[in-house]
Coordinates of C-alpha atoms in Angstrom, one line a residue:
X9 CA 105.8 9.2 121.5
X10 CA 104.6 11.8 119.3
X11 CA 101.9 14.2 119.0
X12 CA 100.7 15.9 115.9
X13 CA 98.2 18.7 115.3
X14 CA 96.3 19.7 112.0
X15 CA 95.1 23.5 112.0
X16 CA 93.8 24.6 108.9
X17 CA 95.0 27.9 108.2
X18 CA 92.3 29.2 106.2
X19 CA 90.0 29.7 109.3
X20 CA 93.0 31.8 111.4
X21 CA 92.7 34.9 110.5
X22 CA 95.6 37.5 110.8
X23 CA 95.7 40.9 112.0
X24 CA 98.0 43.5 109.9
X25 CA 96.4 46.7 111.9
X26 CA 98.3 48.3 114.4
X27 CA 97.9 47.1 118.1
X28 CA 95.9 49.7 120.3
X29 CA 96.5 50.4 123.6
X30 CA 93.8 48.9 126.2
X31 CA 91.5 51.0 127.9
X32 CA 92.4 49.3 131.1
X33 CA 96.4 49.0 130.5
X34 CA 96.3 45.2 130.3
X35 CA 98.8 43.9 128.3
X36 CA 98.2 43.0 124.7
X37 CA 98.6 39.0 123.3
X38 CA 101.5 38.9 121.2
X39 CA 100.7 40.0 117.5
X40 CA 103.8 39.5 114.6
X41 CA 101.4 40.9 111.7
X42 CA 100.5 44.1 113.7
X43 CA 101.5 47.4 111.6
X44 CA 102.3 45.7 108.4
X45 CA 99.3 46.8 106.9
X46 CA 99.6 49.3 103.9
X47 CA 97.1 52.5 105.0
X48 CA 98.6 55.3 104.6
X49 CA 98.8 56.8 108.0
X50 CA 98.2 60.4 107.2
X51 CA 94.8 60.7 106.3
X52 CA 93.5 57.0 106.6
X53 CA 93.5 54.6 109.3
X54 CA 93.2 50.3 109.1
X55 CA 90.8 48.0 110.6
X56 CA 90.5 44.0 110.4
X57 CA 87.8 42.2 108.5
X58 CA 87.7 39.0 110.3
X59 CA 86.6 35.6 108.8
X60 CA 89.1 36.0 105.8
X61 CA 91.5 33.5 107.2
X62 CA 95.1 33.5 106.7
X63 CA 96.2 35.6 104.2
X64 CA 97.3 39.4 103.9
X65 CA 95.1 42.6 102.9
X66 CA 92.3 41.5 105.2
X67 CA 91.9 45.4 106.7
X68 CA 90.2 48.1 105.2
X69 CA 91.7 52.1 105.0
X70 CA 88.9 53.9 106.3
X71 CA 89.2 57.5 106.3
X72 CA 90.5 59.7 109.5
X73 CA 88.3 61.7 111.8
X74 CA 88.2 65.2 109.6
X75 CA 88.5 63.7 106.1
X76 CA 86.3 61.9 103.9
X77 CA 86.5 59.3 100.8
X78 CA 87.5 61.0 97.8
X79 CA 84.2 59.1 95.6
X80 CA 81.3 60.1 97.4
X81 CA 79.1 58.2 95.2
X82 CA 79.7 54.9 96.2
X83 CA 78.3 53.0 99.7
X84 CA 81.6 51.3 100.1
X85 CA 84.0 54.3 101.7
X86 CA 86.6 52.4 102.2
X87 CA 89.8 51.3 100.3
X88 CA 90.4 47.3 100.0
X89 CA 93.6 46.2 101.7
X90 CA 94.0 43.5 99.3
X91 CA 94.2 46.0 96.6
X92 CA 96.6 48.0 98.7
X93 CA 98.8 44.8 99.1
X94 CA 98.9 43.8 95.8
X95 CA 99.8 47.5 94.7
X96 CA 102.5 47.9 97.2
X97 CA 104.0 44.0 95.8
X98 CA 103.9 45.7 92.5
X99 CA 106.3 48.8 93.7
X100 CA 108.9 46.6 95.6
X101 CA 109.2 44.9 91.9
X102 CA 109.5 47.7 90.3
X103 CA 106.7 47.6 88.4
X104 CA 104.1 50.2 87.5
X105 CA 102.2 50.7 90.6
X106 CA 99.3 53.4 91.8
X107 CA 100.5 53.1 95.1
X108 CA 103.2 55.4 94.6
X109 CA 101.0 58.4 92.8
X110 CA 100.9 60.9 95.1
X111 CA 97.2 61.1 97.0
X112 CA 96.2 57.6 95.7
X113 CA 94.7 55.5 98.6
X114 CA 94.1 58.6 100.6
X115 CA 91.2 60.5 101.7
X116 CA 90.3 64.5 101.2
X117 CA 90.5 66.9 104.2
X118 CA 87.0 68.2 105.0
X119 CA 86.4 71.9 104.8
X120 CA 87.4 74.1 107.4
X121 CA 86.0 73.8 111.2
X122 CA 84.2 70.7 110.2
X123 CA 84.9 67.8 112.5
X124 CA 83.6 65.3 110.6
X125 CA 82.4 64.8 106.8
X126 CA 81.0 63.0 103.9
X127 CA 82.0 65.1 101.4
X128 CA 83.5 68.9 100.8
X129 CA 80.2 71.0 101.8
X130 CA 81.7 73.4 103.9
X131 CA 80.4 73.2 107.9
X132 CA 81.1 77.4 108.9
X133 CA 78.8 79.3 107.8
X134 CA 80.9 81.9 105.4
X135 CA 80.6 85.3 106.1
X136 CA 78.6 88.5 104.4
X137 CA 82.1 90.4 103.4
X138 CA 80.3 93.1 101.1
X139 CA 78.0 94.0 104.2
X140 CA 80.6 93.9 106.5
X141 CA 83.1 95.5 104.4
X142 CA 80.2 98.5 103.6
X143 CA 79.4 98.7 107.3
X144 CA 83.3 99.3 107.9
X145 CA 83.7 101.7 105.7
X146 CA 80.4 103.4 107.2
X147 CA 81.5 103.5 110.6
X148 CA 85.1 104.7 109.2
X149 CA 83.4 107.7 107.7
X150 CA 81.7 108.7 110.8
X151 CA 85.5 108.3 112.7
X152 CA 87.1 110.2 110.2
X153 CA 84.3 113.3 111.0
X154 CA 84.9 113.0 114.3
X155 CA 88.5 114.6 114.7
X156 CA 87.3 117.4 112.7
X157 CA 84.2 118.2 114.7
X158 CA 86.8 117.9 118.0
X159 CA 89.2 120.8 116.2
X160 CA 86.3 122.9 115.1
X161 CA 85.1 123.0 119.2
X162 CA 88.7 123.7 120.0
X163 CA 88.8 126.7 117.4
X164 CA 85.6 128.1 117.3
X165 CA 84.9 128.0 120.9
X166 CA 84.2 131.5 121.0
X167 CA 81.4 131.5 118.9
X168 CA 78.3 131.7 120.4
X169 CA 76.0 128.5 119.8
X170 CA 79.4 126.9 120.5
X171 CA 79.6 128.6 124.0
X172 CA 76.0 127.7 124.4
X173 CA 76.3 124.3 123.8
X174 CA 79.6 123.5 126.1
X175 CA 82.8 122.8 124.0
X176 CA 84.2 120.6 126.5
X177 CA 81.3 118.2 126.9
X178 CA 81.1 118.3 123.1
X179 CA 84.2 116.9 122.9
X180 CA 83.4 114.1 125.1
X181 CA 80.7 113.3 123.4
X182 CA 83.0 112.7 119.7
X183 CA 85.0 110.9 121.8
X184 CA 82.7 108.6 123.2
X185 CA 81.1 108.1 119.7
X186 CA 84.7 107.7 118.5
X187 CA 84.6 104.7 121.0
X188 CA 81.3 103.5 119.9
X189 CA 81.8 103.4 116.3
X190 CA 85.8 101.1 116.8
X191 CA 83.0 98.8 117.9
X192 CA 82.5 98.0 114.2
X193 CA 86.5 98.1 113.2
X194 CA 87.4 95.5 116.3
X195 CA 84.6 93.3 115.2
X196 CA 85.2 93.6 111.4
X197 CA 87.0 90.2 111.0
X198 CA 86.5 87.0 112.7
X199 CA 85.6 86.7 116.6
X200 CA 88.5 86.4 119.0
X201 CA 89.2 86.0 122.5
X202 CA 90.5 90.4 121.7
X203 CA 87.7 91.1 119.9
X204 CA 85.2 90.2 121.8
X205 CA 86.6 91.8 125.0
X206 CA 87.8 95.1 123.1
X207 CA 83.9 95.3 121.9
X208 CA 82.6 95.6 125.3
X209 CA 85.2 98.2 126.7
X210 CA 85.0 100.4 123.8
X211 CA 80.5 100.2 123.6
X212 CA 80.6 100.8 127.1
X213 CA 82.7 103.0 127.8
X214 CA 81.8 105.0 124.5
X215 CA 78.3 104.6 125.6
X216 CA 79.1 106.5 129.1
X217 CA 80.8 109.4 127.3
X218 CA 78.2 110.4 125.2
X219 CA 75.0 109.5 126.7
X220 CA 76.7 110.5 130.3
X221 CA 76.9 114.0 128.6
X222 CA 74.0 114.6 127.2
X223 CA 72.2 113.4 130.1
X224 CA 74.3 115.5 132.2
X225 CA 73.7 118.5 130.0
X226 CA 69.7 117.9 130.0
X227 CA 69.7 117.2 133.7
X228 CA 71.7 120.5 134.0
X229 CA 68.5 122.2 132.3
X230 CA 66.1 120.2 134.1
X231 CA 67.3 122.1 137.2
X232 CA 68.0 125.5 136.3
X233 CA 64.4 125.3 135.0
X234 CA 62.8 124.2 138.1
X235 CA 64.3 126.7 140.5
X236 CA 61.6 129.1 141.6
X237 CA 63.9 131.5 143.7
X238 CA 65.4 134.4 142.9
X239 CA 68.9 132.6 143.4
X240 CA 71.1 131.6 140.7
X241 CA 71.9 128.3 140.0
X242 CA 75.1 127.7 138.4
X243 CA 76.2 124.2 137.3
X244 CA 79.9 124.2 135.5
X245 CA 81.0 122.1 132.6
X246 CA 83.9 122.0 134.9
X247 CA 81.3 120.0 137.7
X248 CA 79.8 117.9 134.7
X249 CA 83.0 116.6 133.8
X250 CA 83.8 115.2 137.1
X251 CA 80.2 113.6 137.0
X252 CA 81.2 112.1 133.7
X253 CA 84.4 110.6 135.1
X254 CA 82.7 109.5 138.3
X255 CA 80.3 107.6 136.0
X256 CA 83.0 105.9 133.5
X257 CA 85.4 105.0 136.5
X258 CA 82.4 103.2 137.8
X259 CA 81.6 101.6 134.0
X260 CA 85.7 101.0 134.3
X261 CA 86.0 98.8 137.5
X262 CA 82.6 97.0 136.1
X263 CA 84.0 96.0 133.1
X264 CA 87.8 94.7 134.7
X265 CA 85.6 92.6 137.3
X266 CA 83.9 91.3 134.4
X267 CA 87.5 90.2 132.2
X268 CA 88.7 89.2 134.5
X269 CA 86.2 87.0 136.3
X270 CA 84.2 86.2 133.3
X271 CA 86.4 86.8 130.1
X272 CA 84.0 86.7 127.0
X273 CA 85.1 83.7 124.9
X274 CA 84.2 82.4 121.5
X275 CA 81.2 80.0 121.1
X276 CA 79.8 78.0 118.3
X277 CA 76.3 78.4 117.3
X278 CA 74.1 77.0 114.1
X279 CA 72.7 78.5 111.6
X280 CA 69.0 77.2 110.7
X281 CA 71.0 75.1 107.7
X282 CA 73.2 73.5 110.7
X283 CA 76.1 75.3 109.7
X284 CA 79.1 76.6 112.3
X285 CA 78.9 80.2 113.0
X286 CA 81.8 81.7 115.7
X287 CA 80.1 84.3 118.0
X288 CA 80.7 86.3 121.1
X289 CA 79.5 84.1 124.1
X290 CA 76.5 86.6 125.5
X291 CA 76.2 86.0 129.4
X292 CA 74.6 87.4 132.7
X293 CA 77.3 89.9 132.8
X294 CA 76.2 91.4 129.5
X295 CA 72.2 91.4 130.1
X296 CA 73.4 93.2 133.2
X297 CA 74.8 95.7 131.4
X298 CA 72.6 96.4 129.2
X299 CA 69.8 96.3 131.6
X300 CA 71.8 99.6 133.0
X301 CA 71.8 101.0 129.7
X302 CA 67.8 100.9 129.5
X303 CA 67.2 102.6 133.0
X304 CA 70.1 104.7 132.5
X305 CA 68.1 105.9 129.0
X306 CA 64.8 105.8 131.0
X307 CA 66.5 108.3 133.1
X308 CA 67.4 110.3 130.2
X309 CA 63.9 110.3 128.9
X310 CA 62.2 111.3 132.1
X311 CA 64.5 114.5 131.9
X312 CA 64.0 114.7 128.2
X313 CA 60.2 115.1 129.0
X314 CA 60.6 117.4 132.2
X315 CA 62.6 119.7 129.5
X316 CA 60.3 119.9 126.7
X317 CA 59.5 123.3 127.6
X318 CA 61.9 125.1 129.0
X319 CA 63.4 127.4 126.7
X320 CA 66.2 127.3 124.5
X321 CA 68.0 129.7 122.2
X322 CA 69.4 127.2 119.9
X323 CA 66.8 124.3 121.0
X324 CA 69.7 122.0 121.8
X325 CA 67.3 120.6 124.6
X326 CA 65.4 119.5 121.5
X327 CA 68.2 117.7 119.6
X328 CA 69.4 116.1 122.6
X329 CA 66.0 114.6 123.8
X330 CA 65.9 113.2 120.1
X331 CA 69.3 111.6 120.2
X332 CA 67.8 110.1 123.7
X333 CA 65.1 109.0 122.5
X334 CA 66.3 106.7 119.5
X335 CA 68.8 105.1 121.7
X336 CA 66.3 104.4 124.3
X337 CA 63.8 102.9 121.0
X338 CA 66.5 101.4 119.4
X339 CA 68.1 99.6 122.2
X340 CA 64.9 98.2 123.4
X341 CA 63.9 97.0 120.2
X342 CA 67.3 95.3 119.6
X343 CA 67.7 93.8 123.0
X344 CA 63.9 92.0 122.5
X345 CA 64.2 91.2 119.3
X346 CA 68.0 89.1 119.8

């Protein structure tokens, strides 16, 4: 006996694509078209149009996650795979073919740090280099001062507003602005794990050098002007100094808790026009800190205003209680207004 069976090709269709794993690991039904298609790989990937029956080029190229379709006019981004096949026929013949021109039949990479795109309009928000560059070149003045005003403490030490004013805890004042002002350098190109961590040691501990001295130096007048006795008070630089490293050893062993429990990383924010913008992650850790900074300043004012009178040959008190007070302003204005 014999059996026969009619099966009109036209209504099978065939699969050129790739097979793709299954989510669940079951095995795959046998496929002898699968990866004869004609995408190129690098930038485009296929996928079956069924209901084209049995004949080849029934995929489209669609473009890759992080590329988009060169013509970004047209509705259709997508090339044909019949018009791939019929291209590629033409090259094994050795006839003229725009299959083999280099970047036909592929897509464009999008712009840098998108992950997806229609077209090349950039996704990072690109960043102010003339008012970063000026701001550099700023801060890099004031660093440059600041070894000069160290030597002139060391060499005119004798003289007397000099004396009066404490050459030692002057220097630890340029060094802590020193430290303040490599804020801007470290932070000058794009964010980084470095950067970001190097910005917090260098404003805090900057910020404990020279606001730790001059509130040290203020508090040191705020006492000697409210003894009533007879006795003498004497307060050293020698004594301040140890204050001063008391205070950044403390600002010290806060800050290595914080890297290494709590490293800063590198977040991605928007802009208002949706665009990528790499920042500094701000946490806890940091509002703590700065919270510290504002009492510590509140601190400094109180003895700024228990000061205002007392006398002064060169009113340092003066100049120091004005340095105070625009930190204190300043950082309350920026923390509210960020």
């Amino acid at each position: 006996g014999t059996s026969g069976i009619d099966i009109d090709l036209r209504r099978v269709d065939i699969d050129q694509c790739p097979q793709k794993n299954s989510p669940s690991g079951a095995p795959q039904p046998l496929n002898i078209f699968a990866g004869t298609d004609k995408c190129k790989q690098r930038t485009t990937e296929c996928t079956p149009i069924p209901g084209l029956g049995f004949r080849r080029g029934s995929y489209r190229c669609i473009c890759r996650k992080g590329y988009y379709f060169p013509d970004t006019t047209i509705e259709q981004k997508y090339f044909n795979g019949s018009t791939l096949e019929e291209e590629y026929e033409k090259l094994m013949l050795n006839e003229y073919s725009t299959y083999s021109i280099p970047n036909s039949y592929e897509c464009l990479p999008c712009a840098e740090g998108c992950d997806s795109c229609e077209d090349a309009s950039p996704c990072v928000a690109a960043l102010n280099w003339p008012m970063r560059t000026s701001i550099l070149v700023l801060a890099c003045a004031v660093i440059g001062l600041l070894p000069p005003a160290a030597v002139f403490t060391f060499k005119y030490q004798q003289v007397k507003v000099v004396r009066a004013a404490s050459p030692a805890l002057l220097r630890v004042i340029a060094l802590g602005a020193f430290c303040i002002y490599c804020t801007s350098v470290v932070m000058y190109p794009p964010p980084s794990l470095y950067s970001c961590t190097a910005r917090i040691w260098l404003r805090e501990i900057g910020f404990s050098l020279t606001y730790g001295a001059l509130m040290l130096k203020t508090w040191r007048i705020s006492v000697i002007f409210r003894v009533r006795s007879a006795k003498a008070v004497k307060i050293t630089d020698a004594y301040l100094l140890k204050r001063i490293g008391v205070l950044c050893g403390f600002v010290g062993i806060a800050l290595l808790v914080r890297t290494l429990v709590a490293p800063p990383v590198v977040i991605v924010g928007r802009t208002a026009d949706n665009l990528k913008a790499f920042l500094c992650k701000t946490d806890w850790w940091d509002h703590t800190f700065t919270s510290l900074e504002v009492l510590f300043l509140a601190w400094g004012v109180r003895l700024c205003i228990m000061v205002r009178k007392a006398p002064s040959e060169f009113n340092e008190s003066r100049f120091i209680s004005m340095a105070i007070y625009n930190e204190f302003l300043l950082t309350c204005f920026l923390n509210v207004s960020m």
